[in-house]
């Protein structure tokens, strides 16, 4: 975004001021509207399409190129464009070249919504790859539901959502947050201090963590937030020292530039990873490089992919990324999830034999598998991927030493089973009787 972060917009689109009922509500399908004169027949494509006419298929790429989230999102654009370039060089999709239309969400949630409308209505893209924060995703969700369009969202998130109009290629909480809490509890300590940015993802994630830690028999000794992009972290450091005088676990869900100030001051206060190990869920290789490995060495992060994964598919991905963008560049989990999203969409389009009929593309996406850099992934009927879970320790090289990995892909659980309001619920868009939220 430009200028100072707009607190009022921020609160409207994703802060903790949202009630639990809003955060945890089912994401049902929007009612179908009558087609306007000259529009495609119902089920063919959203109003304003098609975009797959001629020799190209237009897709949208919508991430922050400016503002506090640019530190993380610029590299995701690079990964998506790499996938598009590779696919085009291999012959494209349905014999056509993919034409990306790139827009800047500017770390501002209303801007994300405006750009999503522009991509759909003016550029007439057939799908959009985009967003990072849950606040940005929540802001664009009504656009995609109103227009019955399609978003591929590449970042781990807090769950408690299952939209027919979104495919989630990052982790659900049971594929990142929950395994991280359990690993910390078994290996690092039973007292937790929770710190996060003040918007929907950290707030909801911490609701899950508190319920899980209580069930494990641990203790939450503190919980604090700062505005997204805020750098005044001294009060939080003071609270951590007071609540954990003899050391303990820090669970970190800060996003964007705030992590720079937090880890520099954490080290400056003498709260090192030997006694105060932190587990981050939004810091990956790109952020380590930007923050400075000297402030992060010895701390931990939970993801599904690390650049250090040893596999032929990952070597191919890393080599291709460095060849395109430079030998000093690094890859990370959201980049990898964005990269594979493009390929999964391609496979669904080819199976459906159309890019314009989004209902057919959605149905064709279910069951799609891909030999991803992180390992084999499978798209479920709840629009989430089965994924391997990994925990990494930050090394002096800036890479992650993988200290924990599941031996198989974990099935995604969008509706959280630790939270009372959503325990016992699931999602299945392949069955109209079940949809976005049904009782198991």
Short mmCIF file of C-alpha atoms in Angstrom, two decimals:
data_model
loop_
_atom_site.label_atom_id
_atom_site.label_comp_id
_atom_site.label_asym_id
_atom_site.label_seq_id
_atom_site.Cartn_x
_atom_site.Cartn_y
_atom_site.Cartn_z
CA UNK A 1 0.00 0.00 0.00
CA UNK A 2 1.06 3.58 -0.30
CA UNK A 3 1.71 5.70 2.75
CA UNK A 4 0.80 4.60 6.24
CA UNK A 5 -1.22 1.44 6.79
CA UNK A 6 -4.91 2.35 6.92
CA UNK A 7 -5.98 1.04 10.33
CA UNK A 8 -9.69 1.42 9.64
CA UNK A 9 -9.51 -0.58 6.41
CA UNK A 10 -7.34 -3.13 8.15
CA UNK A 11 -9.80 -3.66 10.96
CA UNK A 12 -12.70 -3.90 8.54
CA UNK A 13 -11.12 -6.59 6.43
CA UNK A 14 -9.44 -8.85 8.90
CA UNK A 15 -8.62 -7.78 12.41
CA UNK A 16 -9.58 -9.43 15.63
CA UNK A 17 -12.62 -7.16 15.79
CA UNK A 18 -14.31 -9.68 13.53
CA UNK A 19 -16.55 -11.83 15.65
CA UNK A 20 -15.94 -15.53 16.05
CA UNK A 21 -19.10 -16.27 14.13
CA UNK A 22 -17.75 -14.45 11.10
CA UNK A 23 -14.34 -16.07 11.35
CA UNK A 24 -15.79 -19.54 11.67
CA UNK A 25 -18.81 -19.34 9.38
CA UNK A 26 -19.30 -21.75 6.51
CA UNK A 27 -18.38 -20.46 3.10
CA UNK A 28 -21.44 -21.34 1.08
CA UNK A 29 -21.93 -20.94 -2.67
CA UNK A 30 -23.30 -17.60 -3.78
CA UNK A 31 -26.73 -17.69 -5.43
CA UNK A 32 -26.58 -17.85 -9.18
CA UNK A 33 -27.66 -14.71 -10.98
CA UNK A 34 -29.46 -14.57 -14.29
CA UNK A 35 -27.21 -14.07 -17.33
CA UNK A 36 -27.26 -10.67 -18.95
CA UNK A 37 -27.96 -10.28 -22.69
CA UNK A 38 -25.07 -11.60 -24.72
CA UNK A 39 -23.43 -13.36 -21.77
CA UNK A 40 -22.45 -17.05 -21.87
CA UNK A 41 -25.02 -19.64 -20.91
CA UNK A 42 -25.15 -20.65 -17.23
CA UNK A 43 -22.28 -22.96 -16.29
CA UNK A 44 -20.15 -21.95 -19.30
CA UNK A 45 -18.10 -19.18 -17.69
CA UNK A 46 -18.49 -16.19 -15.38
CA UNK A 47 -20.01 -12.99 -16.70
CA UNK A 48 -17.41 -10.98 -18.58
CA UNK A 49 -15.50 -13.98 -19.91
CA UNK A 50 -14.19 -15.68 -22.03
CA UNK A 51 -10.50 -15.00 -21.80
CA UNK A 52 -9.26 -18.06 -23.70
CA UNK A 53 -10.10 -16.74 -27.14
CA UNK A 54 -7.44 -16.35 -29.82
CA UNK A 55 -3.97 -17.75 -29.26
CA UNK A 56 -3.65 -16.97 -25.54
CA UNK A 57 -5.31 -17.75 -22.24
CA UNK A 58 -5.23 -14.82 -19.82
CA UNK A 59 -4.58 -15.45 -16.13
CA UNK A 60 -4.26 -12.95 -13.30
CA UNK A 61 -1.33 -12.65 -10.91
CA UNK A 62 -2.28 -10.58 -7.86
CA UNK A 63 0.25 -10.02 -5.07
CA UNK A 64 1.81 -7.11 -3.17
CA UNK A 65 4.69 -5.52 -5.05
CA UNK A 66 4.74 -2.59 -2.61
CA UNK A 67 4.00 -2.03 1.07
CA UNK A 68 4.89 -4.13 4.10
CA UNK A 69 4.12 -7.49 2.45
CA UNK A 70 6.31 -6.90 -0.61
CA UNK A 71 9.21 -8.48 1.32
CA UNK A 72 7.41 -11.81 0.95
CA UNK A 73 5.11 -11.53 -2.05
CA UNK A 74 7.45 -10.35 -4.82
CA UNK A 75 9.19 -13.71 -4.90
CA UNK A 76 5.84 -15.51 -5.19
CA UNK A 77 5.17 -13.59 -8.41
CA UNK A 78 8.56 -14.74 -9.69
CA UNK A 79 7.66 -18.38 -9.02
CA UNK A 80 4.29 -18.10 -10.77
CA UNK A 81 5.85 -16.43 -13.80
CA UNK A 82 8.51 -19.16 -13.94
CA UNK A 83 5.81 -21.85 -14.06
CA UNK A 84 3.95 -19.95 -16.78
CA UNK A 85 7.14 -19.57 -18.81
CA UNK A 86 7.94 -23.28 -18.49
CA UNK A 87 4.44 -24.29 -19.54
CA UNK A 88 4.50 -21.92 -22.51
CA UNK A 89 7.87 -23.26 -23.67
CA UNK A 90 6.44 -26.79 -23.49
CA UNK A 91 3.54 -25.88 -25.76
CA UNK A 92 1.16 -24.02 -23.47
CA UNK A 93 -2.29 -25.16 -22.42
CA UNK A 94 -4.73 -26.60 -24.95
CA UNK A 95 -2.36 -25.41 -27.64
CA UNK A 96 -2.48 -21.82 -26.40
CA UNK A 97 0.05 -19.64 -24.60
CA UNK A 98 -0.66 -18.42 -21.08
CA UNK A 99 -0.72 -14.62 -20.90
CA UNK A 100 -0.20 -13.35 -17.32
CA UNK A 101 -1.70 -10.03 -16.25
CA UNK A 102 0.16 -8.86 -13.14
CA UNK A 103 -1.42 -6.46 -10.62
CA UNK A 104 -0.15 -4.97 -7.34
CA UNK A 105 -2.31 -5.50 -4.26
CA UNK A 106 -0.04 -2.99 -2.51
CA UNK A 107 -0.44 -4.61 0.95
CA UNK A 108 -3.86 -2.94 1.12
CA UNK A 109 -6.93 -5.15 1.35
CA UNK A 110 -9.47 -2.92 -0.50
CA UNK A 111 -6.88 -2.59 -3.28
CA UNK A 112 -6.73 -6.38 -3.56
CA UNK A 113 -10.52 -6.47 -4.02
CA UNK A 114 -10.43 -3.69 -6.62
CA UNK A 115 -7.65 -5.38 -8.57
CA UNK A 116 -9.47 -8.72 -8.48
CA UNK A 117 -12.55 -7.07 -10.01
CA UNK A 118 -10.39 -5.40 -12.63
CA UNK A 119 -8.70 -8.65 -13.61
CA UNK A 120 -12.02 -10.46 -13.92
CA UNK A 121 -14.17 -7.74 -15.52
CA UNK A 122 -11.69 -5.80 -17.66
CA UNK A 123 -8.84 -8.20 -18.38
CA UNK A 124 -11.22 -11.17 -18.49
CA UNK A 125 -8.79 -13.64 -16.96
CA UNK A 126 -9.95 -17.24 -16.53
CA UNK A 127 -8.33 -17.62 -13.11
CA UNK A 128 -6.22 -15.65 -10.64
CA UNK A 129 -3.14 -16.75 -8.71
CA UNK A 130 -2.86 -14.44 -5.76
CA UNK A 131 -2.88 -13.04 -2.22
CA UNK A 132 -0.68 -13.81 0.79
CA UNK A 133 -2.27 -12.57 4.00
CA UNK A 134 -5.63 -13.94 5.07
CA UNK A 135 -6.86 -10.35 5.27
CA UNK A 136 -6.24 -9.95 1.54
CA UNK A 137 -7.90 -13.29 0.83
CA UNK A 138 -10.93 -12.36 2.96
CA UNK A 139 -11.14 -9.07 1.05
CA UNK A 140 -11.25 -10.70 -2.39
CA UNK A 141 -13.42 -13.68 -1.39
CA UNK A 142 -16.76 -11.84 -1.91
CA UNK A 143 -15.58 -10.83 -5.39
CA UNK A 144 -14.86 -14.42 -6.40
CA UNK A 145 -18.09 -15.70 -4.89
CA UNK A 146 -20.22 -13.00 -6.50
CA UNK A 147 -18.65 -13.57 -9.90
CA UNK A 148 -18.31 -17.35 -9.49
CA UNK A 149 -14.65 -17.03 -10.42
CA UNK A 150 -11.53 -18.94 -9.36
CA UNK A 151 -8.59 -18.03 -7.08
CA UNK A 152 -5.51 -20.18 -6.43
CA UNK A 153 -4.18 -19.17 -3.00
CA UNK A 154 -0.58 -20.28 -2.31
CA UNK A 155 0.07 -19.57 1.37
CA UNK A 156 -0.44 -21.52 4.58
CA UNK A 157 -3.34 -20.08 6.53
CA UNK A 158 -5.57 -20.42 9.58
CA UNK A 159 -8.23 -22.63 8.02
CA UNK A 160 -11.86 -22.11 9.09
CA UNK A 161 -12.79 -21.53 5.46
CA UNK A 162 -13.67 -23.73 2.50
CA UNK A 163 -14.81 -21.74 -0.51
CA UNK A 164 -15.93 -23.30 -3.76
CA UNK A 165 -14.15 -20.44 -5.51
CA UNK A 166 -10.71 -20.90 -3.95
CA UNK A 167 -8.10 -23.64 -4.30
CA UNK A 168 -5.71 -23.55 -1.33
CA UNK A 169 -2.22 -24.87 -2.19
CA UNK A 170 -0.59 -23.87 1.10
CA UNK A 171 -1.05 -25.70 4.39
CA UNK A 172 -4.16 -25.97 6.51
CA UNK A 173 -3.46 -25.67 10.28
CA UNK A 174 -3.25 -29.45 10.74
CA UNK A 175 -0.46 -29.46 8.12
CA UNK A 176 1.67 -26.75 9.76
CA UNK A 177 0.55 -25.06 12.99
CA UNK A 178 -0.66 -28.12 14.88
CA UNK A 179 2.38 -30.33 14.11
CA UNK A 180 4.66 -27.41 15.07
CA UNK A 181 2.94 -27.00 18.45
CA UNK A 182 3.17 -30.73 19.16
CA UNK A 183 6.87 -30.84 18.19
CA UNK A 184 7.67 -27.83 20.40
CA UNK A 185 5.77 -29.33 23.31
CA UNK A 186 7.70 -32.60 23.06
CA UNK A 187 11.13 -31.11 22.34
CA UNK A 188 11.41 -27.48 23.51
CA UNK A 189 9.07 -26.65 26.37
CA UNK A 190 5.54 -26.63 27.70
CA UNK A 191 5.16 -22.87 28.29
CA UNK A 192 4.27 -20.78 25.24
CA UNK A 193 4.23 -17.06 24.51
CA UNK A 194 2.23 -16.16 21.39
CA UNK A 195 3.17 -13.15 19.29
CA UNK A 196 1.54 -12.14 16.02
CA UNK A 197 0.48 -9.41 13.65
CA UNK A 198 -2.95 -7.98 14.41
CA UNK A 199 -5.18 -9.50 11.75
CA UNK A 200 -7.23 -12.59 11.07
CA UNK A 201 -4.52 -15.23 10.50
CA UNK A 202 -2.52 -14.78 13.74
CA UNK A 203 -5.67 -14.26 15.83
CA UNK A 204 -7.36 -17.40 14.52
CA UNK A 205 -4.13 -19.42 14.55
CA UNK A 206 -3.62 -18.54 18.20
CA UNK A 207 -7.19 -19.59 19.02
CA UNK A 208 -6.26 -23.01 17.65
CA UNK A 209 -2.89 -23.06 19.45
CA UNK A 210 -4.45 -22.18 22.80
CA UNK A 211 -6.96 -25.00 22.52
CA UNK A 212 -4.26 -27.46 21.44
CA UNK A 213 -1.77 -26.47 24.18
CA UNK A 214 -4.49 -26.81 26.80
CA UNK A 215 -5.32 -30.30 25.54
CA UNK A 216 -1.62 -31.23 25.61
CA UNK A 217 -1.32 -30.04 29.21
CA UNK A 218 0.86 -27.04 28.46
CA UNK A 219 0.43 -23.38 29.38
CA UNK A 220 0.02 -20.14 27.45
CA UNK A 221 1.87 -17.54 29.51
CA UNK A 222 1.28 -14.57 27.22
CA UNK A 223 -0.25 -13.39 23.97
CA UNK A 224 0.38 -10.10 22.19
CA UNK A 225 -0.05 -8.45 18.80
CA UNK A 226 1.23 -5.48 16.83
CA UNK A 227 -0.28 -3.88 13.72
CA UNK A 228 0.83 -5.46 10.45
CA UNK A 229 3.98 -3.65 9.41
CA UNK A 230 4.51 -2.22 12.90
CA UNK A 231 8.04 -2.08 14.27
CA UNK A 232 7.43 -1.07 17.90
CA UNK A 233 8.18 -4.44 19.44
CA UNK A 234 9.96 -3.41 22.65
CA UNK A 235 6.82 -3.86 24.82
CA UNK A 236 6.40 -7.42 23.53
CA UNK A 237 10.04 -8.28 24.25
CA UNK A 238 9.57 -6.96 27.79
CA UNK A 239 6.44 -9.08 28.25
CA UNK A 240 8.21 -12.20 27.00
CA UNK A 241 11.09 -11.72 29.43
CA UNK A 242 8.64 -11.16 32.30
CA UNK A 243 6.36 -14.10 31.45
CA UNK A 244 9.24 -16.51 30.75
CA UNK A 245 12.05 -15.48 33.12
CA UNK A 246 13.72 -18.87 32.83
CA UNK A 247 13.09 -19.36 29.13
CA UNK A 248 10.31 -20.92 27.09
CA UNK A 249 8.78 -21.24 23.66
CA UNK A 250 7.83 -18.31 21.42
CA UNK A 251 5.25 -19.09 18.73
CA UNK A 252 5.62 -16.37 16.10
CA UNK A 253 2.94 -15.47 13.56
CA UNK A 254 4.23 -12.01 12.71
CA UNK A 255 4.12 -11.20 9.01
CA UNK A 256 6.03 -8.81 6.79
CA UNK A 257 8.53 -6.18 7.95
CA UNK A 258 7.61 -6.59 11.63
CA UNK A 259 9.80 -9.69 11.79
CA UNK A 260 12.91 -7.61 11.07
CA UNK A 261 12.42 -5.47 14.18
CA UNK A 262 11.26 -8.39 16.32
CA UNK A 263 14.23 -10.69 15.77
CA UNK A 264 16.80 -7.93 15.95
CA UNK A 265 15.43 -6.74 19.29
CA UNK A 266 14.91 -10.28 20.57
CA UNK A 267 18.61 -10.95 20.07
CA UNK A 268 19.54 -7.52 21.42
CA UNK A 269 17.67 -8.31 24.62
CA UNK A 270 19.66 -11.53 25.02
CA UNK A 271 16.68 -13.81 24.36
CA UNK A 272 18.52 -16.32 22.19
CA UNK A 273 17.23 -19.59 20.73
CA UNK A 274 19.09 -21.63 23.36
CA UNK A 275 16.55 -20.58 26.03
CA UNK A 276 13.87 -18.84 23.94
CA UNK A 277 13.44 -20.90 20.77
CA UNK A 278 10.88 -19.41 18.40
CA UNK A 279 8.73 -21.27 15.90
CA UNK A 280 7.68 -19.12 12.94
CA UNK A 281 5.00 -19.90 10.40
CA UNK A 282 5.62 -16.97 8.05
CA UNK A 283 9.43 -16.88 7.90
CA UNK A 284 11.07 -18.87 5.13
CA UNK A 285 14.31 -18.65 3.14
CA UNK A 286 13.42 -15.33 1.50
CA UNK A 287 12.65 -13.69 4.83
CA UNK A 288 15.80 -15.14 6.45
CA UNK A 289 17.84 -13.48 3.72
CA UNK A 290 16.02 -10.15 4.16
CA UNK A 291 16.09 -10.11 7.98
CA UNK A 292 19.64 -11.39 8.36
CA UNK A 293 20.64 -14.93 9.28
CA UNK A 294 22.72 -13.60 12.19
CA UNK A 295 19.43 -12.78 13.97
CA UNK A 296 17.68 -16.04 13.13
CA UNK A 297 20.23 -18.83 13.38
CA UNK A 298 19.02 -21.54 15.74
CA UNK A 299 15.34 -20.59 15.53
CA UNK A 300 12.72 -22.76 13.81
CA UNK A 301 10.02 -22.62 11.16
CA UNK A 302 7.29 -25.04 10.11
CA UNK A 303 6.45 -25.50 6.44
CA UNK A 304 5.77 -28.22 3.90
CA UNK A 305 8.70 -27.28 1.68
CA UNK A 306 12.25 -26.10 2.28
CA UNK A 307 14.83 -25.29 -0.34
CA UNK A 308 17.00 -27.98 1.29
CA UNK A 309 14.56 -30.81 0.39
CA UNK A 310 16.64 -33.48 -1.34
CA UNK A 311 14.70 -34.69 -4.38
CA UNK A 312 15.06 -34.61 -8.18
CA UNK A 313 11.91 -32.50 -8.51
CA UNK A 314 13.25 -29.90 -6.09
CA UNK A 315 16.68 -29.79 -7.74
CA UNK A 316 14.98 -29.12 -11.07
CA UNK A 317 12.85 -26.36 -9.52
CA UNK A 318 15.73 -24.66 -7.71
CA UNK A 319 18.03 -24.86 -10.74
CA UNK A 320 15.34 -23.40 -13.02
CA UNK A 321 14.58 -20.58 -10.58
CA UNK A 322 18.24 -19.63 -10.19
CA UNK A 323 18.80 -19.82 -13.95
CA UNK A 324 15.98 -17.34 -14.52
CA UNK A 325 16.44 -14.96 -11.60
CA UNK A 326 20.08 -15.29 -10.54
CA UNK A 327 22.36 -17.66 -8.61
CA UNK A 328 21.91 -15.80 -5.31
CA UNK A 329 18.12 -16.19 -5.23
CA UNK A 330 16.44 -18.63 -2.86
CA UNK A 331 13.19 -20.57 -2.99
CA UNK A 332 10.66 -21.07 -0.20
CA UNK A 333 7.33 -22.68 0.67
CA UNK A 334 4.86 -20.03 -0.58
CA UNK A 335 6.87 -19.73 -3.80
CA UNK A 336 6.76 -23.49 -4.29
CA UNK A 337 3.03 -23.62 -3.48
CA UNK A 338 2.43 -20.84 -6.02
CA UNK A 339 4.56 -22.60 -8.63
CA UNK A 340 2.68 -25.89 -8.30
CA UNK A 341 -0.68 -24.08 -8.31
CA UNK A 342 -0.05 -23.03 -11.90
CA UNK A 343 0.73 -26.61 -12.89
CA UNK A 344 -2.30 -28.03 -11.07
CA UNK A 345 -4.53 -25.48 -12.82
CA UNK A 346 -2.96 -26.45 -16.16
CA UNK A 347 -3.64 -30.13 -15.54
CA UNK A 348 -7.26 -29.40 -14.57
CA UNK A 349 -7.80 -27.30 -17.70
CA UNK A 350 -6.36 -30.04 -19.89
CA UNK A 351 -8.56 -32.67 -18.26
CA UNK A 352 -11.63 -30.41 -18.61
CA UNK A 353 -10.63 -29.56 -22.20
CA UNK A 354 -11.60 -25.95 -21.51
CA UNK A 355 -10.22 -22.96 -19.61
CA UNK A 356 -13.42 -20.90 -19.76
CA UNK A 357 -15.91 -23.30 -18.18
CA UNK A 358 -14.86 -22.89 -14.57
CA UNK A 359 -17.32 -25.50 -13.29
CA UNK A 360 -15.66 -28.12 -15.46
CA UNK A 361 -12.18 -26.93 -14.43
CA UNK A 362 -13.12 -27.15 -10.75
CA UNK A 363 -14.43 -30.68 -11.12
CA UNK A 364 -11.35 -31.69 -13.11
CA UNK A 365 -9.05 -30.35 -10.36
CA UNK A 366 -10.25 -32.93 -7.82
CA UNK A 367 -7.81 -35.80 -7.57
CA UNK A 368 -5.08 -34.06 -9.54
CA UNK A 369 -1.60 -35.11 -8.42
CA UNK A 370 1.72 -33.44 -9.05
CA UNK A 371 5.31 -34.50 -8.35
CA UNK A 372 6.08 -31.23 -6.60
CA UNK A 373 9.42 -30.04 -5.21
CA UNK A 374 7.99 -30.73 -1.73
CA UNK A 375 6.90 -34.23 -2.72
CA UNK A 376 3.77 -35.71 -4.27
CA UNK A 377 0.68 -33.56 -3.65
CA UNK A 378 -2.98 -34.38 -4.29
CA UNK A 379 -5.88 -31.97 -4.67
CA UNK A 380 -8.78 -33.01 -2.45
CA UNK A 381 -12.47 -32.31 -2.97
CA UNK A 382 -12.21 -29.79 -0.10
CA UNK A 383 -9.97 -27.67 -2.38
CA UNK A 384 -6.87 -28.27 -0.24
CA UNK A 385 -3.77 -30.35 -0.93
CA UNK A 386 -2.45 -33.40 0.88
CA UNK A 387 1.08 -32.40 1.91
CA UNK A 388 4.13 -33.58 3.86
CA UNK A 389 4.82 -31.56 7.04
CA UNK A 390 8.37 -30.39 7.83
CA UNK A 391 10.07 -28.41 10.60
CA UNK A 392 13.42 -26.75 9.94
CA UNK A 393 16.13 -25.16 12.05
CA UNK A 394 17.74 -22.05 10.57
CA UNK A 395 21.45 -22.60 9.88
CA UNK A 396 24.33 -20.17 9.38
CA UNK A 397 24.04 -20.69 5.61
CA UNK A 398 20.52 -19.23 5.65
CA UNK A 399 19.08 -22.61 4.78
CA UNK A 400 16.95 -24.87 6.97
CA UNK A 401 18.15 -28.11 8.48
CA UNK A 402 15.09 -30.37 8.42
CA UNK A 403 14.67 -31.70 11.96
CA UNK A 404 11.23 -33.24 11.53
CA UNK A 405 9.25 -34.60 8.61
CA UNK A 406 6.12 -36.74 8.37
CA UNK A 407 6.67 -40.01 6.52
CA UNK A 408 3.68 -39.40 4.27
CA UNK A 409 1.43 -36.62 3.03
CA UNK A 410 -1.09 -35.40 5.61
CA UNK A 411 -4.73 -35.00 4.57
CA UNK A 412 -5.97 -31.40 4.93
CA UNK A 413 -8.56 -30.44 7.57
CA UNK A 414 -9.97 -26.97 6.77
CA UNK A 415 -12.47 -26.86 9.68
CA UNK A 416 -10.38 -27.09 12.83
CA UNK A 417 -10.97 -29.97 15.20
CA UNK A 418 -9.51 -28.22 18.27
CA UNK A 419 -12.01 -25.33 18.06
CA UNK A 420 -15.40 -26.15 19.56
CA UNK A 421 -17.42 -24.27 16.92
CA UNK A 422 -15.94 -26.25 14.04
CA UNK A 423 -15.14 -29.61 15.62
CA UNK A 424 -16.86 -32.37 13.70
CA UNK A 425 -17.28 -30.41 10.47
CA UNK A 426 -15.73 -31.04 7.05
CA UNK A 427 -15.92 -29.81 3.46
CA UNK A 428 -16.55 -31.63 0.17
CA UNK A 429 -17.34 -29.68 -2.99
CA UNK A 430 -17.64 -32.84 -5.09
CA UNK A 431 -20.94 -33.58 -3.33
CA UNK A 432 -23.64 -30.84 -3.56
CA UNK A 433 -25.26 -32.22 -0.40
CA UNK A 434 -22.08 -31.54 1.59
CA UNK A 435 -20.47 -28.44 0.11
CA UNK A 436 -18.39 -26.01 2.14
CA UNK A 437 -19.36 -27.18 5.63
CA UNK A 438 -21.15 -30.30 6.72
CA UNK A 439 -21.34 -32.36 9.89
CA UNK A 440 -19.19 -35.48 9.72
#
